[in-house]
Amino acid sequence: MATRLMANREFRLLWAGEATSKVGSAITGVAFPLVAVVTLQAGTVTMGVLNAMAWLPWLLLGLPAGAWIDRRSRRTTMLTSDVVSIVALLSVPLAALFGVLTIAHLVVVAFVAGAASMFFSTAYQAFLPSVVEKKHLTEANAKLQGTDQVANLGGPGLGGLITQWVGAVAGLVVDVVTFAVSALCLSRMNVAEKVERKRRDTTLRREIGDGLRFVFRDRYLRVLTLSAAVDNLTLNAMYALTVFFLVRTVGAEPGVIGFLFAADFVGGLIGAMIARRVGERFGTARTLLGFSIGCAPFGLLIPLTQDGLGLGFFVAGLLVPSIGMVVGNVMSTGFRQAYCPPELLGRMYASSRFIQFGVNPLGAVLGGVLGAAVGVREALWIVLVAAVLGRFVRLIGPIKSHRDLPTEPPAHLRPATTEETS
């Protein structure tokens, strides 16, 4: 199966472009905040605003973006997103060169780049089924998620070295180059897409409603969306506490902390490597539930962390749940792409992610408030117990009753649409 997938030229191009872009984005994850802190002496409030800008487009534009993507070529949307990202990021070193770079400029760039990323990632998930056959979707998603984990593992370190050598502002140019590579790979692809022709009797509001109804009326998608939202809420609460916990409570050296967090990405890489084989052996539904729920309790090792050898609790507490999360993500992503009608993929992803990502800022605030109210270690216990219990939301729906997830929705959930091939 893997060999046949790699014989697909269009997938190789898509994978190469996405891999390069992910590395660049991981580098920017280090360089962009350093521009604010080092170059413009930004404070903590400013940094919070900059971080929020990356997620704000999901709340403001997420739902109409899905309808927009379903009306147009997903590849063209992705190309446009790459170009917008190039222009936005390139404006930072140019403004710095002419001495006119400001915090307001960075806020605008953060929002624009976040919006471009939102359009790209939604179109990307909807585009993959046009590139890969249904039977290869699990393998394709495993490769893509594995690449994502490798980029997250090595990108921040590479970003630190680049910013040390050439400066944080110049480091953003590297990401500009990676977006250009992504755009080049997309432009060379030749894929026939099914694009929905807008009906005369429809409106943007109705199209958005189609996506929301499809997600929340379907028993599988509803459970997966709500469970992912609970996961994101608790994970963001945890991550709001962990750095403070390691530095102030545990007393870990700053130089060690980066290596500790690498366990998260190593676990994700392991999950991506084993996901397809495990899914084939035990079934996609059983694998999703077994790994998502079974690996989560290891996160309860994190509050037991102490300095010295006790840091091993933190490593295990990140690594094992990360394996379970990525395996579950590979199963659920492949399911969504195979299950959802092609003409609804953009709206389905936008509707789901509007809920899933919309809770991220709330989770971060919740973690901080709990830490201030009851203490950091105690807050971690509360958050991580909630995270373990939240995984059982997946048992509410029909997933537990099947070996494999279905590949087609019930006929009554399919909207009446007209399609054309472009």
Tab-separated table of C-alpha atoms in Angstrom:
chain	number	residue	atom	x	y	z
A	1	MET	CA	0.000	0.000	0.000
A	2	ALA	CA	2.772	2.420	0.957
A	3	THR	CA	4.628	1.668	-2.316
A	4	ARG	CA	1.541	2.335	-4.419
A	5	LEU	CA	0.923	5.576	-2.565
A	6	MET	CA	4.484	6.784	-3.179
A	7	ALA	CA	4.059	6.025	-6.888
A	8	ASN	CA	1.449	8.812	-6.907
A	9	ARG	CA	3.271	11.851	-8.328
A	10	GLU	CA	0.620	14.295	-7.147
A	11	PHE	CA	0.853	13.055	-3.568
A	12	ARG	CA	4.655	13.296	-3.650
A	13	LEU	CA	4.414	16.915	-4.734
A	14	LEU	CA	1.808	17.701	-2.085
A	15	TRP	CA	3.845	15.955	0.612
A	16	ALA	CA	7.111	17.681	-0.402
A	17	GLY	CA	5.535	21.121	-0.399
A	18	GLU	CA	3.761	20.588	2.908
A	19	ALA	CA	6.888	19.145	4.576
A	20	THR	CA	8.983	22.142	3.527
A	21	SER	CA	6.303	24.596	4.642
A	22	LYS	CA	5.923	22.885	8.042
A	23	VAL	CA	9.646	23.238	8.744
A	24	GLY	CA	9.471	26.916	7.826
A	25	SER	CA	6.441	27.474	10.048
A	26	ALA	CA	8.202	25.777	12.963
A	27	ILE	CA	11.161	28.124	12.452
A	28	THR	CA	8.827	31.126	12.393
A	29	GLY	CA	7.287	29.877	15.641
A	30	VAL	CA	10.607	30.813	17.237
A	31	ALA	CA	11.621	33.778	15.068
A	32	PHE	CA	8.334	35.725	15.096
A	33	PRO	CA	7.992	36.097	18.891
A	34	LEU	CA	11.714	36.913	19.092
A	35	VAL	CA	11.155	39.798	16.664
A	36	ALA	CA	8.569	41.181	19.076
A	37	VAL	CA	10.606	40.604	22.243
A	38	VAL	CA	14.154	41.343	21.075
A	39	THR	CA	13.655	43.853	18.282
A	40	LEU	CA	10.623	45.751	19.624
A	41	GLN	CA	10.901	44.976	23.387
A	42	ALA	CA	7.329	43.693	23.592
A	43	GLY	CA	5.850	42.847	27.004
A	44	THR	CA	3.793	39.877	28.150
A	45	VAL	CA	0.445	41.481	27.291
A	46	THR	CA	1.626	42.193	23.763
A	47	MET	CA	2.832	38.635	23.377
A	48	GLY	CA	-0.568	37.385	24.477
A	49	VAL	CA	-2.241	39.548	21.838
A	50	LEU	CA	0.115	38.294	19.135
A	51	ASN	CA	-0.579	34.675	20.076
A	52	ALA	CA	-4.330	35.295	20.072
A	53	MET	CA	-4.161	36.762	16.552
A	54	ALA	CA	-3.190	33.367	15.125
A	55	TRP	CA	-6.436	31.804	16.414
A	56	LEU	CA	-8.799	34.755	15.982
A	57	PRO	CA	-9.428	34.052	12.263
A	58	TRP	CA	-11.008	30.721	13.216
A	59	LEU	CA	-13.624	32.546	15.276
A	60	LEU	CA	-14.222	35.417	12.851
A	61	LEU	CA	-13.827	33.747	9.459
A	62	GLY	CA	-13.874	29.992	10.051
A	63	LEU	CA	-17.483	29.254	9.086
A	64	PRO	CA	-17.703	31.387	5.909
A	65	ALA	CA	-14.248	30.109	4.916
A	66	GLY	CA	-15.630	26.594	4.644
A	67	ALA	CA	-18.367	27.704	2.241
A	68	TRP	CA	-15.848	29.703	0.210
A	69	ILE	CA	-13.514	26.702	-0.079
A	70	ASP	CA	-16.304	24.376	-1.212
A	71	ARG	CA	-17.227	26.755	-4.048
A	72	ARG	CA	-13.724	26.948	-5.513
A	73	SER	CA	-10.723	24.848	-6.394
A	74	ARG	CA	-9.018	23.788	-3.148
A	75	ARG	CA	-5.624	23.832	-4.876
A	76	THR	CA	-6.142	27.439	-5.983
A	77	THR	CA	-7.161	28.386	-2.437
A	78	MET	CA	-3.986	26.793	-1.083
A	79	LEU	CA	-1.830	28.575	-3.671
A	80	THR	CA	-3.452	31.898	-2.808
A	81	SER	CA	-2.878	31.252	0.904
A	82	ASP	CA	0.815	30.584	0.253
A	83	VAL	CA	1.165	33.840	-1.692
A	84	VAL	CA	-0.618	35.831	1.047
A	85	SER	CA	1.685	34.270	3.664
A	86	ILE	CA	4.741	35.179	1.587
A	87	VAL	CA	3.670	38.812	1.273
A	88	ALA	CA	2.708	39.123	4.956
A	89	LEU	CA	5.904	37.602	6.352
A	90	LEU	CA	8.178	39.358	3.867
A	91	SER	CA	6.736	42.703	4.957
A	92	VAL	CA	8.373	42.279	8.389
A	93	PRO	CA	12.052	42.227	7.297
A	94	LEU	CA	11.309	44.939	4.711
A	95	ALA	CA	9.739	47.183	7.360
A	96	ALA	CA	12.675	46.523	9.687
A	97	LEU	CA	15.120	47.346	6.876
A	98	PHE	CA	13.526	50.767	6.425
A	99	GLY	CA	13.174	51.356	10.178
A	100	VAL	CA	9.355	51.423	10.244
A	101	LEU	CA	8.588	48.096	11.952
A	102	THR	CA	6.077	48.434	14.824
A	103	ILE	CA	4.071	46.209	17.155
A	104	ALA	CA	0.916	47.146	15.256
A	105	HIS	CA	2.557	45.848	12.085
A	106	LEU	CA	3.309	42.517	13.786
A	107	VAL	CA	-0.283	42.257	15.059
A	108	VAL	CA	-1.617	42.715	11.521
A	109	VAL	CA	0.871	40.195	10.119
A	110	ALA	CA	-0.033	37.659	12.820
A	111	PHE	CA	-3.729	37.960	11.943
A	112	VAL	CA	-3.214	37.830	8.170
A	113	ALA	CA	-0.811	34.887	8.417
A	114	GLY	CA	-3.249	33.138	10.778
A	115	ALA	CA	-6.103	33.667	8.318
A	116	ALA	CA	-3.991	32.341	5.438
A	117	SER	CA	-3.070	29.306	7.525
A	118	MET	CA	-6.735	28.712	8.337
A	119	PHE	CA	-7.748	28.783	4.666
A	120	PHE	CA	-4.785	26.604	3.675
A	121	SER	CA	-5.269	23.928	6.331
A	122	THR	CA	-9.018	23.643	5.705
A	123	ALA	CA	-8.575	23.462	1.929
A	124	TYR	CA	-5.679	21.045	2.384
A	125	GLN	CA	-7.767	18.510	4.290
A	126	ALA	CA	-10.551	18.817	1.716
A	127	PHE	CA	-8.069	18.541	-1.186
A	128	LEU	CA	-6.335	15.316	-0.111
A	129	PRO	CA	-9.217	12.979	-1.140
A	130	SER	CA	-8.871	14.375	-4.682
A	131	VAL	CA	-5.211	13.356	-4.682
A	132	VAL	CA	-5.353	9.968	-2.919
A	133	GLU	CA	-7.755	7.052	-3.261
A	134	LYS	CA	-9.954	6.264	-0.247
A	135	LYS	CA	-8.004	3.102	0.548
A	136	HIS	CA	-4.768	5.103	0.820
A	137	LEU	CA	-6.082	7.964	2.974
A	138	THR	CA	-4.923	6.449	6.282
A	139	GLU	CA	-1.397	5.921	4.954
A	140	ALA	CA	-1.310	9.413	3.440
A	141	ASN	CA	-2.456	11.064	6.670
A	142	ALA	CA	0.074	9.031	8.671
A	143	LYS	CA	2.901	10.264	6.442
A	144	LEU	CA	1.699	13.853	6.619
A	145	GLN	CA	1.295	13.796	10.410
A	146	GLY	CA	4.683	12.132	10.782
A	147	THR	CA	6.243	14.931	8.757
A	148	ASP	CA	4.434	17.449	10.931
A	149	GLN	CA	5.927	15.887	14.069
A	150	VAL	CA	9.448	15.834	12.601
A	151	ALA	CA	9.103	19.514	11.667
A	152	ASN	CA	7.889	20.381	15.162
A	153	LEU	CA	10.751	18.374	16.660
A	154	GLY	CA	13.583	19.899	14.657
A	155	GLY	CA	12.131	23.213	13.505
A	156	PRO	CA	12.298	25.155	16.778
A	157	GLY	CA	15.937	24.184	17.329
A	158	LEU	CA	16.795	25.121	13.768
A	159	GLY	CA	14.877	28.358	14.214
A	160	GLY	CA	16.924	29.167	17.314
A	161	LEU	CA	20.189	28.598	15.443
A	162	ILE	CA	19.094	30.663	12.445
A	163	THR	CA	17.955	33.584	14.587
A	164	GLN	CA	21.229	33.417	16.490
A	165	TRP	CA	23.250	33.498	13.267
A	166	VAL	CA	21.321	36.054	11.191
A	167	GLY	CA	18.816	37.597	13.622
A	168	ALA	CA	15.127	37.026	14.252
A	169	VAL	CA	13.900	39.366	11.509
A	170	ALA	CA	16.062	37.775	8.832
A	171	GLY	CA	15.018	34.349	10.097
A	172	LEU	CA	11.496	35.001	8.793
A	173	VAL	CA	12.904	35.018	5.263
A	174	VAL	CA	13.497	31.276	5.605
A	175	ASP	CA	9.767	30.724	6.084
A	176	VAL	CA	9.068	32.910	3.049
A	177	VAL	CA	11.257	30.575	0.988
A	178	THR	CA	9.447	27.486	2.293
A	179	PHE	CA	6.059	28.962	1.363
A	180	ALA	CA	7.453	29.621	-2.128
A	181	VAL	CA	8.491	25.948	-2.368
A	182	SER	CA	5.004	24.893	-1.267
A	183	ALA	CA	3.429	27.135	-3.920
A	184	LEU	CA	5.766	25.755	-6.589
A	185	CYS	CA	4.845	22.153	-5.725
A	186	LEU	CA	1.126	22.972	-5.808
A	187	SER	CA	1.443	24.755	-9.151
A	188	ARG	CA	2.998	21.635	-10.691
A	189	MET	CA	0.162	19.342	-9.579
A	190	ASN	CA	-2.466	18.127	-12.040
A	191	VAL	CA	-5.531	17.013	-10.067
A	192	ALA	CA	-9.183	16.897	-11.136
A	193	GLU	CA	-11.287	18.319	-8.318
A	194	LYS	CA	-15.008	18.119	-7.723
A	195	VAL	CA	-16.174	21.662	-7.059
A	196	GLU	CA	-19.738	22.483	-6.075
A	197	ARG	CA	-21.496	24.876	-8.416
A	198	LYS	CA	-23.357	27.502	-6.425
A	199	ARG	CA	-27.104	27.077	-6.784
A	200	ARG	CA	-29.204	30.113	-7.545
A	201	ASP	CA	-31.535	29.405	-4.640
A	202	THR	CA	-28.762	29.255	-2.042
A	203	THR	CA	-27.012	31.839	0.119
A	204	LEU	CA	-23.783	31.918	2.085
A	205	ARG	CA	-25.776	31.565	5.292
A	206	ARG	CA	-27.543	28.467	3.976
A	207	GLU	CA	-24.264	26.918	2.832
A	208	ILE	CA	-22.709	27.512	6.253
A	209	GLY	CA	-25.809	25.951	7.791
A	210	ASP	CA	-25.369	22.871	5.566
A	211	GLY	CA	-21.902	22.331	7.037
A	212	LEU	CA	-23.011	22.823	10.632
A	213	ARG	CA	-26.039	20.561	10.214
A	214	PHE	CA	-23.962	17.834	8.595
A	215	VAL	CA	-21.499	17.846	11.521
A	216	PHE	CA	-24.008	18.039	14.372
A	217	ARG	CA	-26.690	15.746	12.922
A	218	ASP	CA	-24.198	12.998	12.191
A	219	ARG	CA	-23.547	10.754	15.195
A	220	TYR	CA	-19.908	10.111	14.326
A	221	LEU	CA	-18.862	13.648	13.422
A	222	ARG	CA	-20.712	15.132	16.392
A	223	VAL	CA	-18.882	12.943	18.893
A	224	LEU	CA	-15.475	13.450	17.253
A	225	THR	CA	-15.925	17.234	17.170
A	226	LEU	CA	-17.036	17.506	20.801
A	227	SER	CA	-14.321	15.147	22.037
A	228	ALA	CA	-11.645	17.086	20.136
A	229	ALA	CA	-12.914	20.330	21.663
A	230	VAL	CA	-12.622	18.817	25.168
A	231	ASP	CA	-9.096	17.616	24.322
A	232	ASN	CA	-8.044	21.062	23.101
A	233	LEU	CA	-9.579	22.790	26.119
A	234	THR	CA	-7.668	20.634	28.603
A	235	LEU	CA	-4.438	20.542	26.579
A	236	ASN	CA	-4.272	24.318	26.285
A	237	ALA	CA	-4.951	24.614	30.002
A	238	MET	CA	-2.087	22.196	30.635
A	239	TYR	CA	0.350	23.963	28.313
A	240	ALA	CA	-0.455	27.288	29.970
A	241	LEU	CA	0.929	25.791	33.188
A	242	THR	CA	3.779	23.495	32.178
A	243	VAL	CA	6.618	25.970	31.581
A	244	PHE	CA	5.858	27.806	34.811
A	245	PHE	CA	5.575	24.438	36.593
A	246	LEU	CA	8.958	23.236	35.340
A	247	VAL	CA	10.790	26.478	36.107
A	248	ARG	CA	9.213	27.624	39.377
A	249	THR	CA	7.853	24.460	40.992
A	250	VAL	CA	10.234	21.749	39.780
A	251	GLY	CA	13.308	23.953	39.437
A	252	ALA	CA	14.387	22.552	36.057
A	253	GLU	CA	17.140	24.375	34.205
A	254	PRO	CA	15.919	26.441	31.238
A	255	GLY	CA	18.247	24.574	28.901
A	256	VAL	CA	16.624	21.267	29.855
A	257	ILE	CA	13.044	22.351	29.256
A	258	GLY	CA	13.321	22.319	25.466
A	259	PHE	CA	14.501	18.720	25.525
A	260	LEU	CA	11.649	17.749	27.834
A	261	PHE	CA	9.047	19.132	25.450
A	262	ALA	CA	10.668	17.248	22.578
A	263	ALA	CA	9.055	14.129	24.092
A	264	ASP	CA	5.701	15.419	22.851
A	265	PHE	CA	6.884	15.411	19.238
A	266	VAL	CA	8.787	12.127	19.542
A	267	GLY	CA	5.580	10.512	20.761
A	268	GLY	CA	3.681	12.015	17.857
A	269	LEU	CA	6.250	10.697	15.388
A	270	ILE	CA	5.971	7.193	16.858
A	271	GLY	CA	2.179	7.425	16.617
A	272	ALA	CA	2.346	8.456	12.964
A	273	MET	CA	4.720	5.570	12.172
A	274	ILE	CA	2.503	2.865	13.671
A	275	ALA	CA	-0.972	4.250	12.931
A	276	ARG	CA	-1.651	2.583	9.578
A	277	ARG	CA	-0.493	-0.885	10.632
A	278	VAL	CA	-2.366	-0.791	13.913
A	279	GLY	CA	-5.510	0.457	12.178
A	280	GLU	CA	-5.359	-2.376	9.652
A	281	ARG	CA	-4.720	-4.963	12.368
A	282	PHE	CA	-7.395	-3.969	14.880
A	283	GLY	CA	-9.789	-1.795	12.877
A	284	THR	CA	-9.972	1.987	12.620
A	285	ALA	CA	-12.740	2.436	15.213
A	286	ARG	CA	-11.112	0.166	17.799
A	287	THR	CA	-7.704	1.748	17.210
A	288	LEU	CA	-9.104	5.263	17.620
A	289	LEU	CA	-10.769	4.405	20.926
A	290	GLY	CA	-8.011	2.166	22.258
A	291	PHE	CA	-5.162	4.611	21.701
A	292	SER	CA	-7.041	7.836	22.466
A	293	ILE	CA	-8.427	6.523	25.760
A	294	GLY	CA	-5.734	4.001	26.723
A	295	CYS	CA	-2.737	6.330	26.405
A	296	ALA	CA	-4.321	9.344	28.154
A	297	PRO	CA	-3.833	8.186	31.802
A	298	PHE	CA	-0.058	8.379	31.371
A	299	GLY	CA	-0.515	12.164	31.405
A	300	LEU	CA	-1.190	11.872	35.139
A	301	LEU	CA	2.557	11.291	35.567
A	302	ILE	CA	3.222	14.965	34.810
A	303	PRO	CA	2.188	16.392	38.224
A	304	LEU	CA	4.541	13.826	39.852
A	305	THR	CA	7.546	15.464	38.177
A	306	GLN	CA	10.525	16.341	40.360
A	307	ASP	CA	13.988	17.638	39.492
A	308	GLY	CA	16.673	15.148	38.522
A	309	LEU	CA	15.524	11.642	37.669
A	310	GLY	CA	11.973	12.719	38.493
A	311	LEU	CA	11.934	14.597	35.166
A	312	GLY	CA	11.328	11.195	33.597
A	313	PHE	CA	7.728	11.437	34.798
A	314	PHE	CA	7.277	14.536	32.641
A	315	VAL	CA	8.814	12.858	29.587
A	316	ALA	CA	6.575	9.777	29.880
A	317	GLY	CA	3.554	11.962	30.658
A	318	LEU	CA	3.994	13.804	27.355
A	319	LEU	CA	5.288	11.007	25.129
A	320	VAL	CA	2.708	8.257	25.638
A	321	PRO	CA	-0.450	10.439	25.358
A	322	SER	CA	1.067	12.029	22.252
A	323	ILE	CA	1.323	8.584	20.651
A	324	GLY	CA	-2.351	7.983	21.393
A	325	MET	CA	-3.433	11.396	20.169
A	326	VAL	CA	-1.658	11.170	16.813
A	327	VAL	CA	-2.853	7.606	16.162
A	328	GLY	CA	-6.391	8.789	16.952
A	329	ASN	CA	-5.952	11.834	14.709
A	330	VAL	CA	-4.794	9.694	11.781
A	331	MET	CA	-7.855	7.465	12.157
A	332	SER	CA	-10.329	10.335	12.534
A	333	THR	CA	-8.834	12.410	9.703
A	334	GLY	CA	-8.922	9.521	7.254
A	335	PHE	CA	-12.479	8.773	8.341
A	336	ARG	CA	-13.659	12.355	7.770
A	337	GLN	CA	-12.082	12.534	4.316
A	338	ALA	CA	-13.597	9.229	3.195
A	339	TYR	CA	-16.967	9.727	4.900
A	340	CYS	CA	-17.867	13.292	4.018
A	341	PRO	CA	-19.277	14.064	0.547
A	342	PRO	CA	-16.587	15.909	-1.478
A	343	GLU	CA	-18.808	18.959	-1.983
A	344	LEU	CA	-19.100	19.394	1.813
A	345	LEU	CA	-15.520	18.740	2.912
A	346	GLY	CA	-14.536	22.399	3.306
A	347	ARG	CA	-17.634	23.291	5.320
A	348	MET	CA	-17.375	20.120	7.394
A	349	TYR	CA	-13.785	20.926	8.397
A	350	ALA	CA	-14.527	24.594	8.996
A	351	SER	CA	-17.560	23.772	11.168
A	352	SER	CA	-15.646	21.184	13.197
A	353	ARG	CA	-12.600	23.368	13.690
A	354	PHE	CA	-14.673	26.394	14.586
A	355	ILE	CA	-15.661	24.418	17.694
A	356	GLN	CA	-12.392	22.565	18.213
A	357	PHE	CA	-10.034	25.536	17.898
A	358	GLY	CA	-12.418	28.134	19.279
A	359	VAL	CA	-11.881	26.749	22.798
A	360	ASN	CA	-8.075	27.158	22.670
A	361	PRO	CA	-7.927	30.677	24.146
A	362	LEU	CA	-10.462	29.664	26.813
A	363	GLY	CA	-8.319	26.671	27.790
A	364	ALA	CA	-5.223	28.824	28.200
A	365	VAL	CA	-7.089	31.307	30.408
A	366	LEU	CA	-8.614	28.472	32.424
A	367	GLY	CA	-5.193	26.984	33.123
A	368	GLY	CA	-3.810	30.304	34.304
A	369	VAL	CA	-6.787	31.011	36.554
A	370	LEU	CA	-6.635	27.552	38.136
A	371	GLY	CA	-2.905	27.875	38.719
A	372	ALA	CA	-3.358	31.186	40.509
A	373	ALA	CA	-6.305	29.897	42.553
A	374	VAL	CA	-5.126	26.494	43.807
A	375	GLY	CA	-1.433	26.250	42.939
A	376	VAL	CA	0.335	25.052	39.807
A	377	ARG	CA	0.845	21.388	40.691
A	378	GLU	CA	-2.706	21.117	42.014
A	379	ALA	CA	-4.077	22.808	38.892
A	380	LEU	CA	-2.219	20.304	36.716
A	381	TRP	CA	-3.861	17.438	38.620
A	382	ILE	CA	-7.309	18.961	37.988
A	383	VAL	CA	-6.664	19.645	34.313
A	384	LEU	CA	-5.096	16.262	33.558
A	385	VAL	CA	-7.774	14.273	35.376
A	386	ALA	CA	-10.317	16.235	33.304
A	387	ALA	CA	-8.302	15.393	30.174
A	388	VAL	CA	-8.436	11.658	30.943
A	389	LEU	CA	-12.161	11.756	31.665
A	390	GLY	CA	-12.741	13.832	28.527
A	391	ARG	CA	-11.409	11.029	26.325
A	392	PHE	CA	-14.432	8.926	27.310
A	393	VAL	CA	-16.699	11.322	25.374
A	394	ARG	CA	-15.768	9.154	22.377
A	395	LEU	CA	-17.778	6.310	23.904
A	396	ILE	CA	-21.053	8.244	23.836
A	397	GLY	CA	-21.743	7.659	20.153
A	398	PRO	CA	-21.715	4.650	17.832
A	399	ILE	CA	-17.927	4.334	17.406
A	400	LYS	CA	-17.644	1.742	20.188
A	401	SER	CA	-20.025	-0.603	18.390
A	402	HIS	CA	-17.872	-1.117	15.290
A	403	ARG	CA	-14.498	-2.543	14.313
A	404	ASP	CA	-14.013	0.032	11.543
A	405	LEU	CA	-15.334	3.526	10.974
A	406	PRO	CA	-17.799	3.817	8.059
A	407	THR	CA	-16.776	5.259	4.701
A	408	GLU	CA	-20.123	6.776	3.661
A	409	PRO	CA	-22.746	8.826	5.520
A	410	PRO	CA	-26.439	7.913	5.652
A	411	ALA	CA	-28.310	9.024	2.540
A	412	HIS	CA	-30.561	11.425	4.477
A	413	LEU	CA	-27.543	13.507	5.545
A	414	ARG	CA	-26.342	14.182	2.025
A	415	PRO	CA	-27.362	17.670	0.827
A	416	ALA	CA	-28.793	18.170	-2.638
A	417	THR	CA	-25.971	19.705	-4.640
A	418	THR	CA	-24.797	20.035	-8.194
A	419	GLU	CA	-21.169	19.205	-8.949
A	420	GLU	CA	-18.798	19.937	-11.772
A	421	THR	CA	-15.280	18.719	-12.421
A	422	SER	CA	-12.547	21.279	-12.775
